[in-house]
PDB file of C-alpha atoms in Angstrom:
ATOM      1  CA  MET A   1     -90.750 -95.004  14.506  1.00 48.00           C
ATOM      2  CA  ALA A   2     -90.648 -92.782  11.423  1.00 46.00           C
ATOM      3  CA  GLN A   3     -94.053 -91.721  10.133  1.00 50.00           C
ATOM      4  CA  GLY A   4     -94.890 -93.158   6.750  1.00 52.00           C
ATOM      5  CA  GLN A   5     -97.925 -93.207   4.510  1.00 57.00           C
ATOM      6  CA  LEU A   6     -99.884 -96.389   3.841  1.00 51.00           C
ATOM      7  CA  THR A   7     -99.459 -97.058   0.143  1.00 57.00           C
ATOM      8  CA  ASP A   8     -99.797-100.838  -0.183  1.00 61.00           C
ATOM      9  CA  VAL A   9    -102.512-102.933   1.467  1.00 70.00           C
ATOM     10  CA  THR A  10    -101.573-106.092  -0.410  1.00 80.00           C
ATOM     11  CA  LEU A  11    -101.673-109.197   1.786  1.00 84.00           C
ATOM     12  CA  THR A  12     -99.544-111.857   0.148  1.00 90.00           C
ATOM     13  CA  ARG A  13     -99.919-115.566   0.809  1.00 91.00           C
ATOM     14  CA  ASP A  14     -96.644-115.522   2.750  1.00 92.00           C
ATOM     15  CA  ASP A  15     -97.731-112.547   4.850  1.00 92.00           C
ATOM     16  CA  MET A  16    -101.110-114.146   5.547  1.00 93.00           C
ATOM     17  CA  GLY A  17     -99.352-117.358   6.564  1.00 95.00           C
ATOM     18  CA  PHE A  18     -97.012-115.483   8.884  1.00 95.00           C
ATOM     19  CA  ILE A  19     -99.824-113.510  10.539  1.00 95.00           C
ATOM     20  CA  SER A  20    -101.992-116.617  10.913  1.00 96.00           C
ATOM     21  CA  LYS A  21     -99.149-118.586  12.496  1.00 96.00           C
ATOM     22  CA  LEU A  22     -98.250-115.759  14.871  1.00 96.00           C
ATOM     23  CA  VAL A  23    -101.847-115.230  16.007  1.00 96.00           C
ATOM     24  CA  TYR A  24    -102.302-118.969  16.522  1.00 96.00           C
ATOM     25  CA  GLU A  25     -99.110-119.253  18.579  1.00 96.00           C
ATOM     26  CA  GLN A  26     -99.954-116.224  20.710  1.00 96.00           C
ATOM     27  CA  ALA A  27    -103.700-116.663  21.210  1.00 96.00           C
ATOM     28  CA  GLY A  28    -104.746-120.038  19.814  1.00 96.00           C
ATOM     29  CA  ILE A  29    -107.014-118.251  17.324  1.00 95.00           C
ATOM     30  CA  VAL A  30    -107.325-119.828  13.888  1.00 95.00           C
ATOM     31  CA  ILE A  31    -107.720-117.309  11.057  1.00 92.00           C
ATOM     32  CA  ARG A  32    -109.704-119.080   8.333  1.00 87.00           C
ATOM     33  CA  GLU A  33    -109.004-118.475   4.650  1.00 83.00           C
ATOM     34  CA  HIS A  34    -112.356-116.764   4.104  1.00 83.00           C
ATOM     35  CA  LYS A  35    -111.300-114.126   6.667  1.00 84.00           C
ATOM     36  CA  GLU A  36    -108.491-112.814   4.446  1.00 88.00           C
ATOM     37  CA  ALA A  37    -110.288-109.616   3.382  1.00 89.00           C
ATOM     38  CA  MET A  38    -111.236-108.823   6.982  1.00 89.00           C
ATOM     39  CA  THR A  39    -107.670-109.523   8.129  1.00 91.00           C
ATOM     40  CA  ARG A  40    -106.241-107.258   5.439  1.00 90.00           C
ATOM     41  CA  GLY A  41    -108.480-104.390   6.496  1.00 91.00           C
ATOM     42  CA  ARG A  42    -107.624-104.731  10.176  1.00 91.00           C
ATOM     43  CA  LEU A  43    -103.902-105.007   9.499  1.00 93.00           C
ATOM     44  CA  ALA A  44    -104.112-101.855   7.379  1.00 91.00           C
ATOM     45  CA  ARG A  45    -105.278 -99.951  10.458  1.00 91.00           C
ATOM     46  CA  ARG A  46    -102.255-101.149  12.438  1.00 93.00           C
ATOM     47  CA  VAL A  47     -99.936-100.267   9.538  1.00 92.00           C
ATOM     48  CA  LYS A  48    -101.363 -96.748   9.469  1.00 91.00           C
ATOM     49  CA  ALA A  49    -101.194 -96.387  13.261  1.00 92.00           C
ATOM     50  CA  LEU A  50     -97.491 -97.262  13.239  1.00 93.00           C
ATOM     51  CA  GLY A  51     -96.710 -94.935  10.331  1.00 92.00           C
ATOM     52  CA  LEU A  52     -95.594 -97.770   8.058  1.00 92.00           C
ATOM     53  CA  ASN A  53     -96.058 -98.053   4.308  1.00 90.00           C
ATOM     54  CA  SER A  54     -97.349-101.569   3.718  1.00 91.00           C
ATOM     55  CA  VAL A  55     -98.556-104.792   5.255  1.00 91.00           C
ATOM     56  CA  ALA A  56     -95.261-106.367   4.207  1.00 92.00           C
ATOM     57  CA  GLU A  57     -93.379-103.726   6.188  1.00 93.00           C
ATOM     58  CA  TYR A  58     -95.638-104.421   9.169  1.00 94.00           C
ATOM     59  CA  CYS A  59     -94.882-108.152   9.003  1.00 95.00           C
ATOM     60  CA  ALA A  60     -91.172-107.395   8.859  1.00 95.00           C
ATOM     61  CA  TYR A  61     -91.517-105.187  11.935  1.00 96.00           C
ATOM     62  CA  LEU A  62     -93.344-107.947  13.852  1.00 96.00           C
ATOM     63  CA  LYS A  63     -90.265-110.148  13.412  1.00 95.00           C
ATOM     64  CA  THR A  64     -88.035-107.711  15.310  1.00 95.00           C
ATOM     65  CA  PRO A  65     -87.437-107.632  19.094  1.00 91.00           C
ATOM     66  CA  GLN A  66     -88.816-104.088  19.173  1.00 90.00           C
ATOM     67  CA  ALA A  67     -92.282-105.388  18.276  1.00 92.00           C
ATOM     68  CA  ALA A  68     -93.031-107.062  21.617  1.00 92.00           C
ATOM     69  CA  ASP A  69     -95.557-104.380  22.568  1.00 93.00           C
ATOM     70  CA  GLU A  70     -97.237-104.644  19.176  1.00 96.00           C
ATOM     71  CA  ILE A  71     -98.230-108.303  19.565  1.00 94.00           C
ATOM     72  CA  PRO A  72    -101.181-107.508  21.885  1.00 93.00           C
ATOM     73  CA  GLU A  73    -102.253-104.802  19.436  1.00 94.00           C
ATOM     74  CA  LEU A  74    -102.205-107.343  16.614  1.00 95.00           C
ATOM     75  CA  ILE A  75    -104.348-109.723  18.673  1.00 94.00           C
ATOM     76  CA  ASN A  76    -106.743-106.868  19.443  1.00 91.00           C
ATOM     77  CA  ALA A  77    -106.949-106.036  15.745  1.00 92.00           C
ATOM     78  CA  VAL A  78    -107.855-109.523  14.535  1.00 90.00           C
ATOM     79  CA  THR A  79    -110.239-110.305  17.401  1.00 86.00           C
ATOM     80  CA  THR A  80    -113.935-110.017  16.576  1.00 79.00           C
ATOM     81  CA  ASN A  81    -116.115-108.446  19.257  1.00 78.00           C
ATOM     82  CA  HIS A  82    -119.780-108.845  18.398  1.00 80.00           C
ATOM     83  CA  THR A  83    -122.181-109.053  21.296  1.00 90.00           C
ATOM     84  CA  SER A  84    -125.345-107.571  22.778  1.00 94.00           C
ATOM     85  CA  PHE A  85    -127.243-107.462  26.053  1.00 96.00           C
ATOM     86  CA  PHE A  86    -129.064-110.708  26.856  1.00 97.00           C
ATOM     87  CA  ARG A  87    -127.779-112.359  23.699  1.00 95.00           C
ATOM     88  CA  GLU A  88    -128.927-115.994  23.561  1.00 95.00           C
ATOM     89  CA  ARG A  89    -131.627-115.217  26.064  1.00 96.00           C
ATOM     90  CA  HIS A  90    -132.268-118.804  27.201  1.00 97.00           C
ATOM     91  CA  HIS A  91    -128.947-118.877  29.079  1.00 98.00           C
ATOM     92  CA  PHE A  92    -129.910-115.887  31.203  1.00 98.00           C
ATOM     93  CA  ASP A  93    -133.364-117.326  31.827  1.00 97.00           C
ATOM     94  CA  HIS A  94    -131.774-120.559  33.036  1.00 98.00           C
ATOM     95  CA  LEU A  95    -129.326-118.666  35.243  1.00 98.00           C
ATOM     96  CA  ARG A  96    -132.069-116.492  36.717  1.00 97.00           C
ATOM     97  CA  LYS A  97    -134.787-119.088  37.240  1.00 97.00           C
ATOM     98  CA  ASP A  98    -132.907-122.326  37.922  1.00 97.00           C
ATOM     99  CA  VAL A  99    -129.275-121.788  38.894  1.00 98.00           C
ATOM    100  CA  LEU A 100    -129.090-118.707  41.111  1.00 97.00           C
ATOM    101  CA  PRO A 101    -132.164-119.404  43.284  1.00 95.00           C
ATOM    102  CA  ARG A 102    -130.769-122.839  44.111  1.00 95.00           C
ATOM    103  CA  LEU A 103    -127.312-121.453  44.905  1.00 95.00           C
ATOM    104  CA  VAL A 104    -128.737-118.708  47.101  1.00 93.00           C
ATOM    105  CA  GLN A 105    -130.878-121.222  48.968  1.00 91.00           C
ATOM    106  CA  GLU A 106    -127.866-123.468  49.548  1.00 89.00           C
ATOM    107  CA  ARG A 107    -125.411-120.769  50.579  1.00 85.00           C
ATOM    108  CA  GLY A 108    -127.418-117.847  51.906  1.00 75.00           C
ATOM    109  CA  GLY A 109    -127.436-117.049  55.619  1.00 72.00           C
ATOM    110  CA  ARG A 110    -123.825-117.997  56.284  1.00 70.00           C
ATOM    111  CA  ARG A 111    -121.903-115.748  53.930  1.00 70.00           C
ATOM    112  CA  GLY A 112    -121.934-118.380  51.231  1.00 87.00           C
ATOM    113  CA  ARG A 113    -119.733-117.897  48.210  1.00 93.00           C
ATOM    114  CA  ILE A 114    -121.010-117.719  44.593  1.00 96.00           C
ATOM    115  CA  ARG A 115    -118.616-117.137  41.709  1.00 97.00           C
ATOM    116  CA  ILE A 116    -119.362-116.665  37.995  1.00 98.00           C
ATOM    117  CA  TRP A 117    -116.735-116.375  35.268  1.00 98.00           C
ATOM    118  CA  CYS A 118    -117.482-114.696  31.953  1.00 98.00           C
ATOM    119  CA  SER A 119    -114.441-115.835  29.967  1.00 97.00           C
ATOM    120  CA  ALA A 120    -114.995-113.693  26.849  1.00 95.00           C
ATOM    121  CA  ALA A 121    -116.355-110.414  28.165  1.00 96.00           C
ATOM    122  CA  SER A 122    -115.886-108.429  24.951  1.00 95.00           C
ATOM    123  CA  SER A 123    -117.343-104.909  25.349  1.00 96.00           C
ATOM    124  CA  GLY A 124    -119.195-105.862  28.529  1.00 97.00           C
ATOM    125  CA  GLU A 125    -122.766-106.576  27.467  1.00 97.00           C
ATOM    126  CA  GLU A 126    -122.557-110.207  28.573  1.00 98.00           C
ATOM    127  CA  PRO A 127    -121.169-109.693  32.100  1.00 98.00           C
ATOM    128  CA  TYR A 128    -123.551-106.794  32.727  1.00 98.00           C
ATOM    129  CA  SER A 129    -126.459-109.003  31.662  1.00 98.00           C
ATOM    130  CA  ILE A 130    -125.215-111.622  34.127  1.00 98.00           C
ATOM    131  CA  ALA A 131    -124.988-108.956  36.830  1.00 98.00           C
ATOM    132  CA  ALA A 132    -128.512-107.735  36.061  1.00 97.00           C
ATOM    133  CA  VAL A 133    -130.192-111.115  36.503  1.00 97.00           C
ATOM    134  CA  SER A 134    -128.024-111.872  39.536  1.00 97.00           C
ATOM    135  CA  ARG A 135    -129.030-108.628  41.230  1.00 96.00           C
ATOM    136  CA  ASP A 136    -132.658-109.475  40.509  1.00 96.00           C
ATOM    137  CA  VAL A 137    -132.287-112.782  42.359  1.00 96.00           C
ATOM    138  CA  LEU A 138    -130.029-111.543  45.167  1.00 93.00           C
ATOM    139  CA  GLY A 139    -131.876-108.325  45.861  1.00 89.00           C
ATOM    140  CA  SER A 140    -130.299-106.384  48.708  1.00 81.00           C
ATOM    141  CA  ARG A 141    -129.222-109.386  50.747  1.00 83.00           C
ATOM    142  CA  SER A 142    -125.688-109.258  52.086  1.00 82.00           C
ATOM    143  CA  ASP A 143    -125.369-112.840  53.307  1.00 87.00           C
ATOM    144  CA  VAL A 144    -123.969-114.077  49.981  1.00 91.00           C
ATOM    145  CA  ASP A 145    -120.415-113.359  48.834  1.00 93.00           C
ATOM    146  CA  PHE A 146    -121.158-112.899  45.130  1.00 95.00           C
ATOM    147  CA  LYS A 147    -118.669-111.893  42.432  1.00 97.00           C
ATOM    148  CA  ILE A 148    -118.364-112.006  38.651  1.00 98.00           C
ATOM    149  CA  LEU A 149    -114.978-112.304  36.950  1.00 98.00           C
ATOM    150  CA  ALA A 150    -115.020-110.988  33.377  1.00 98.00           C
ATOM    151  CA  THR A 151    -111.978-111.626  31.185  1.00 98.00           C
ATOM    152  CA  ASP A 152    -110.974-111.050  27.592  1.00 96.00           C
ATOM    153  CA  ILE A 153    -107.804-111.105  25.544  1.00 95.00           C
ATOM    154  CA  ASP A 154    -108.503-107.714  23.935  1.00 93.00           C
ATOM    155  CA  THR A 155    -107.138-104.908  26.092  1.00 92.00           C
ATOM    156  CA  ASP A 156    -108.893-102.163  24.125  1.00 92.00           C
ATOM    157  CA  ILE A 157    -112.322-103.745  24.403  1.00 94.00           C
ATOM    158  CA  LEU A 158    -111.882-104.279  28.155  1.00 96.00           C
ATOM    159  CA  ILE A 159    -111.410-100.526  28.604  1.00 96.00           C
ATOM    160  CA  LYS A 160    -114.779-100.010  26.940  1.00 96.00           C
ATOM    161  CA  ALA A 161    -116.365-102.757  29.043  1.00 97.00           C
ATOM    162  CA  GLU A 162    -115.125-101.281  32.308  1.00 97.00           C
ATOM    163  CA  ALA A 163    -116.341 -97.815  31.316  1.00 96.00           C
ATOM    164  CA  ALA A 164    -119.853 -99.323  30.983  1.00 97.00           C
ATOM    165  CA  VAL A 165    -121.057 -96.576  28.615  1.00 96.00           C
ATOM    166  CA  TYR A 166    -123.305 -97.586  25.714  1.00 95.00           C
ATOM    167  CA  SER A 167    -125.606 -95.986  23.209  1.00 94.00           C
ATOM    168  CA  ALA A 168    -129.019 -95.412  24.747  1.00 91.00           C
ATOM    169  CA  ASP A 169    -130.775 -97.262  21.938  1.00 92.00           C
ATOM    170  CA  GLN A 170    -129.076-100.501  23.035  1.00 93.00           C
ATOM    171  CA  PHE A 171    -131.145-100.298  26.203  1.00 93.00           C
ATOM    172  CA  ASP A 172    -134.255 -99.029  24.440  1.00 90.00           C
ATOM    173  CA  ARG A 173    -134.312-102.145  22.226  1.00 91.00           C
ATOM    174  CA  LEU A 174    -134.337-104.576  25.156  1.00 93.00           C
ATOM    175  CA  PRO A 175    -137.413-106.795  25.656  1.00 92.00           C
ATOM    176  CA  SER A 176    -139.848-105.260  28.127  1.00 93.00           C
ATOM    177  CA  ASP A 177    -139.468-108.071  30.685  1.00 92.00           C
ATOM    178  CA  VAL A 178    -135.682-107.675  31.062  1.00 93.00           C
ATOM    179  CA  LYS A 179    -135.343-103.965  30.435  1.00 93.00           C
ATOM    180  CA  PRO A 180    -136.019-103.065  34.107  1.00 93.00           C
ATOM    181  CA  LEU A 181    -133.264-105.439  35.245  1.00 95.00           C
ATOM    182  CA  LEU A 182    -130.452-103.632  33.437  1.00 94.00           C
ATOM    183  CA  LYS A 183    -130.361-100.390  35.382  1.00 92.00           C
ATOM    184  CA  VAL A 184    -128.717 -97.413  33.680  1.00 93.00           C
ATOM    185  CA  GLU A 185    -128.075 -93.760  34.434  1.00 90.00           C
ATOM    186  CA  ALA A 186    -127.686 -90.693  32.276  1.00 83.00           C
ATOM    187  CA  HIS A 187    -124.250 -90.023  30.816  1.00 83.00           C
ATOM    188  CA  ALA A 188    -122.588 -86.849  29.549  1.00 75.00           C
ATOM    189  CA  GLY A 189    -122.273 -88.258  26.038  1.00 71.00           C
ATOM    190  CA  ARG A 190    -125.149 -87.459  23.735  1.00 80.00           C
ATOM    191  CA  GLY A 191    -127.439 -90.427  23.249  1.00 89.00           C
ATOM    192  CA  GLU A 192    -125.463 -92.502  25.774  1.00 93.00           C
ATOM    193  CA  ALA A 193    -126.224 -94.157  29.095  1.00 94.00           C
ATOM    194  CA  ARG A 194    -124.090 -95.887  31.712  1.00 95.00           C
ATOM    195  CA  ILE A 195    -124.656 -99.045  33.719  1.00 97.00           C
ATOM    196  CA  THR A 196    -125.370 -98.106  37.329  1.00 96.00           C
ATOM    197  CA  GLU A 197    -122.671 -98.429  39.968  1.00 96.00           C
ATOM    198  CA  ASP A 198    -124.369-101.233  41.890  1.00 95.00           C
ATOM    199  CA  LEU A 199    -124.095-103.490  38.831  1.00 96.00           C
ATOM    200  CA  ARG A 200    -120.577-102.307  37.955  1.00 97.00           C
ATOM    201  CA  ARG A 201    -119.353-103.189  41.459  1.00 96.00           C
ATOM    202  CA  MET A 202    -120.366-106.808  40.966  1.00 97.00           C
ATOM    203  CA  ILE A 203    -117.787-107.337  38.198  1.00 98.00           C
ATOM    204  CA  SER A 204    -113.987-107.446  38.057  1.00 98.00           C
ATOM    205  CA  PHE A 205    -112.546-107.048  34.560  1.00 98.00           C
ATOM    206  CA  LYS A 206    -109.166-108.642  33.801  1.00 97.00           C
ATOM    207  CA  ARG A 207    -107.156-109.403  30.681  1.00 97.00           C
ATOM    208  CA  LEU A 208    -106.692-113.128  30.110  1.00 97.00           C
ATOM    209  CA  ASN A 209    -105.347-115.158  27.221  1.00 96.00           C
ATOM    210  CA  LEU A 210    -107.163-118.499  27.404  1.00 97.00           C
ATOM    211  CA  ILE A 211    -104.179-120.483  26.092  1.00 96.00           C
ATOM    212  CA  GLU A 212    -101.820-119.079  28.726  1.00 96.00           C
ATOM    213  CA  LYS A 213    -101.637-119.767  32.460  1.00 95.00           C
ATOM    214  CA  TRP A 214    -104.779-118.883  34.406  1.00 97.00           C
ATOM    215  CA  PRO A 215    -104.088-117.063  37.698  1.00 96.00           C
ATOM    216  CA  MET A 216    -107.453-117.878  39.332  1.00 95.00           C
ATOM    217  CA  SER A 217    -108.008-121.063  41.292  1.00 90.00           C
ATOM    218  CA  GLY A 218    -111.812-121.295  41.349  1.00 88.00           C
ATOM    219  CA  PRO A 219    -114.058-123.020  41.923  1.00 97.00           C
ATOM    220  CA  PHE A 220    -116.680-121.305  39.756  1.00 98.00           C
ATOM    221  CA  ASP A 221    -120.362-122.126  39.977  1.00 98.00           C
ATOM    222  CA  VAL A 222    -121.003-120.896  36.437  1.00 98.00           C
ATOM    223  CA  ILE A 223    -118.706-120.353  33.451  1.00 98.00           C
ATOM    224  CA  PHE A 224    -119.794-118.515  30.315  1.00 98.00           C
ATOM    225  CA  CYS A 225    -117.656-119.316  27.265  1.00 97.00           C
ATOM    226  CA  ARG A 226    -119.891-118.307  24.400  1.00 96.00           C
ATOM    227  CA  ASN A 227    -118.871-117.806  20.782  1.00 91.00           C
ATOM    228  CA  VAL A 228    -115.229-118.460  21.640  1.00 93.00           C
ATOM    229  CA  PHE A 229    -114.663-122.078  20.637  1.00 94.00           C
ATOM    230  CA  ILE A 230    -115.472-121.177  17.017  1.00 91.00           C
ATOM    231  CA  TYR A 231    -112.064-119.475  16.832  1.00 92.00           C
ATOM    232  CA  PHE A 232    -110.058-122.483  18.059  1.00 95.00           C
ATOM    233  CA  ASP A 233    -109.057-125.784  16.523  1.00 95.00           C
ATOM    234  CA  THR A 234    -110.141-129.090  18.065  1.00 94.00           C
ATOM    235  CA  GLN A 235    -106.972-129.601  20.105  1.00 95.00           C
ATOM    236  CA  THR A 236    -107.103-126.112  21.634  1.00 96.00           C
ATOM    237  CA  LYS A 237    -110.819-126.449  22.419  1.00 96.00           C
ATOM    238  CA  ALA A 238    -110.259-129.781  24.163  1.00 96.00           C
ATOM    239  CA  SER A 239    -107.424-128.350  26.253  1.00 96.00           C
ATOM    240  CA  ILE A 240    -109.421-125.287  27.331  1.00 97.00           C
ATOM    241  CA  LEU A 241    -112.476-127.418  28.063  1.00 97.00           C
ATOM    242  CA  ASP A 242    -110.463-129.653  30.400  1.00 97.00           C
ATOM    243  CA  ARG A 243    -109.261-126.571  32.252  1.00 97.00           C
ATOM    244  CA  PHE A 244    -112.804-125.211  32.519  1.00 98.00           C
ATOM    245  CA  VAL A 245    -113.994-128.465  34.037  1.00 97.00           C
ATOM    246  CA  THR A 246    -111.151-128.382  36.566  1.00 97.00           C
ATOM    247  CA  LEU A 247    -112.297-124.952  37.773  1.00 98.00           C
ATOM    248  CA  LEU A 248    -116.023-125.698  37.614  1.00 98.00           C
ATOM    249  CA  ALA A 249    -117.598-126.738  40.905  1.00 97.00           C
ATOM    250  CA  PRO A 250    -119.437-130.093  40.944  1.00 96.00           C
ATOM    251  CA  GLY A 251    -123.003-129.302  39.926  1.00 97.00           C
ATOM    252  CA  GLY A 252    -121.806-126.101  38.238  1.00 98.00           C
ATOM    253  CA  PHE A 253    -122.821-125.001  34.756  1.00 98.00           C
ATOM    254  CA  LEU A 254    -120.977-124.223  31.526  1.00 98.00           C
ATOM    255  CA  TYR A 255    -122.675-122.122  28.834  1.00 98.00           C
ATOM    256  CA  LEU A 256    -121.412-122.288  25.234  1.00 97.00           C
ATOM    257  CA  GLY A 257    -122.514-120.271  22.211  1.00 94.00           C
ATOM    258  CA  HIS A 258    -125.572-121.268  20.171  1.00 90.00           C
ATOM    259  CA  SER A 259    -123.482-122.557  17.256  1.00 87.00           C
ATOM    260  CA  GLU A 260    -120.943-124.374  19.423  1.00 91.00           C
ATOM    261  CA  SER A 261    -120.616-127.823  20.922  1.00 87.00           C
ATOM    262  CA  LEU A 262    -118.025-129.771  22.863  1.00 91.00           C
ATOM    263  CA  PRO A 263    -115.063-130.892  20.743  1.00 88.00           C
ATOM    264  CA  GLN A 264    -115.842-134.386  22.033  1.00 89.00           C
ATOM    265  CA  PRO A 265    -118.003-135.839  24.828  1.00 90.00           C
ATOM    266  CA  HIS A 266    -116.543-135.060  28.237  1.00 95.00           C
ATOM    267  CA  PRO A 267    -116.885-137.634  31.049  1.00 96.00           C
ATOM    268  CA  GLN A 268    -117.555-134.932  33.653  1.00 97.00           C
ATOM    269  CA  LEU A 269    -120.157-132.952  31.712  1.00 97.00           C
ATOM    270  CA  ARG A 270    -123.710-133.684  30.678  1.00 97.00           C
ATOM    271  CA  LEU A 271    -125.903-131.692  28.318  1.00 96.00           C
ATOM    272  CA  ILE A 272    -129.035-130.453  30.086  1.00 96.00           C
ATOM    273  CA  GLY A 273    -130.330-127.805  27.655  1.00 94.00           C
ATOM    274  CA  ARG A 274    -129.436-125.826  24.552  1.00 94.00           C
ATOM    275  CA  THR A 275    -125.647-125.448  24.867  1.00 96.00           C
ATOM    276  CA  ILE A 276    -125.949-125.757  28.661  1.00 98.00           C
ATOM    277  CA  TYR A 277    -123.699-128.312  30.364  1.00 98.00           C
ATOM    278  CA  GLU A 278    -123.658-129.402  33.990  1.00 98.00           C
ATOM    279  CA  ARG A 279    -120.582-130.736  35.730  1.00 98.00           C
ATOM    280  CA  LEU A 280    -121.272-134.097  37.269  1.00 97.00           C
ATOM    281  CA  PRO A 281    -120.616-134.572  41.024  1.00 90.00           C
TER     282      PRO A 281
END
């Protein structure tokens, strides 16, 4: 594509409508009206990366067959990735003190299987926090087949998550009681540290669009889906929730974000704590 120079960052109502519709169709994400300024800024970066001259030219390009590879880049651009280690601490406390000890007791000693799915892994802080508390409970025992699946729609952010390299001050700011759980090692980058290999090995990172077909069959003992439902409309949330429940083992747990709730009461889920749901037998 010919290199141009970004000269017009105007986002017209028609262009905003087109982008919003495309993102919704491809990822189920609803772009609210108050996100227009943010959307304009993120689209401007894609316009510049492609050597185009305007947002309007970018929208025109997205309508061509040649733009198939750009659709994931658009989704990456409009996706918000804000997270931190041990965010919404009460979920990790529940997992560490109540859920994992029970599962280990039930399944240890005969190569029992425990599976956790982090469905919006973002830059990796959430799945590594899960791995840290899980390693604390499991210790060095090898009689439990334990794995974490971490998925996200954003291909760029998954590369960062798998690299497991973060600024050292992210670890320095951790509360003193969890800081020893998240083991890190020195990294070549100045002021950076990397999650240790034993924690990295516990996690498989995969790209997954939640509104498309899911390749995994479950069952999962725990599903994290935090700060994801806020981007979907009621119909999409209900559909995804039904699919979560199908893959969640009886007695398994679903964690939502602190500002989220079920789109409607679900007959197979009961609320047992702050945004913690248990699947009924």
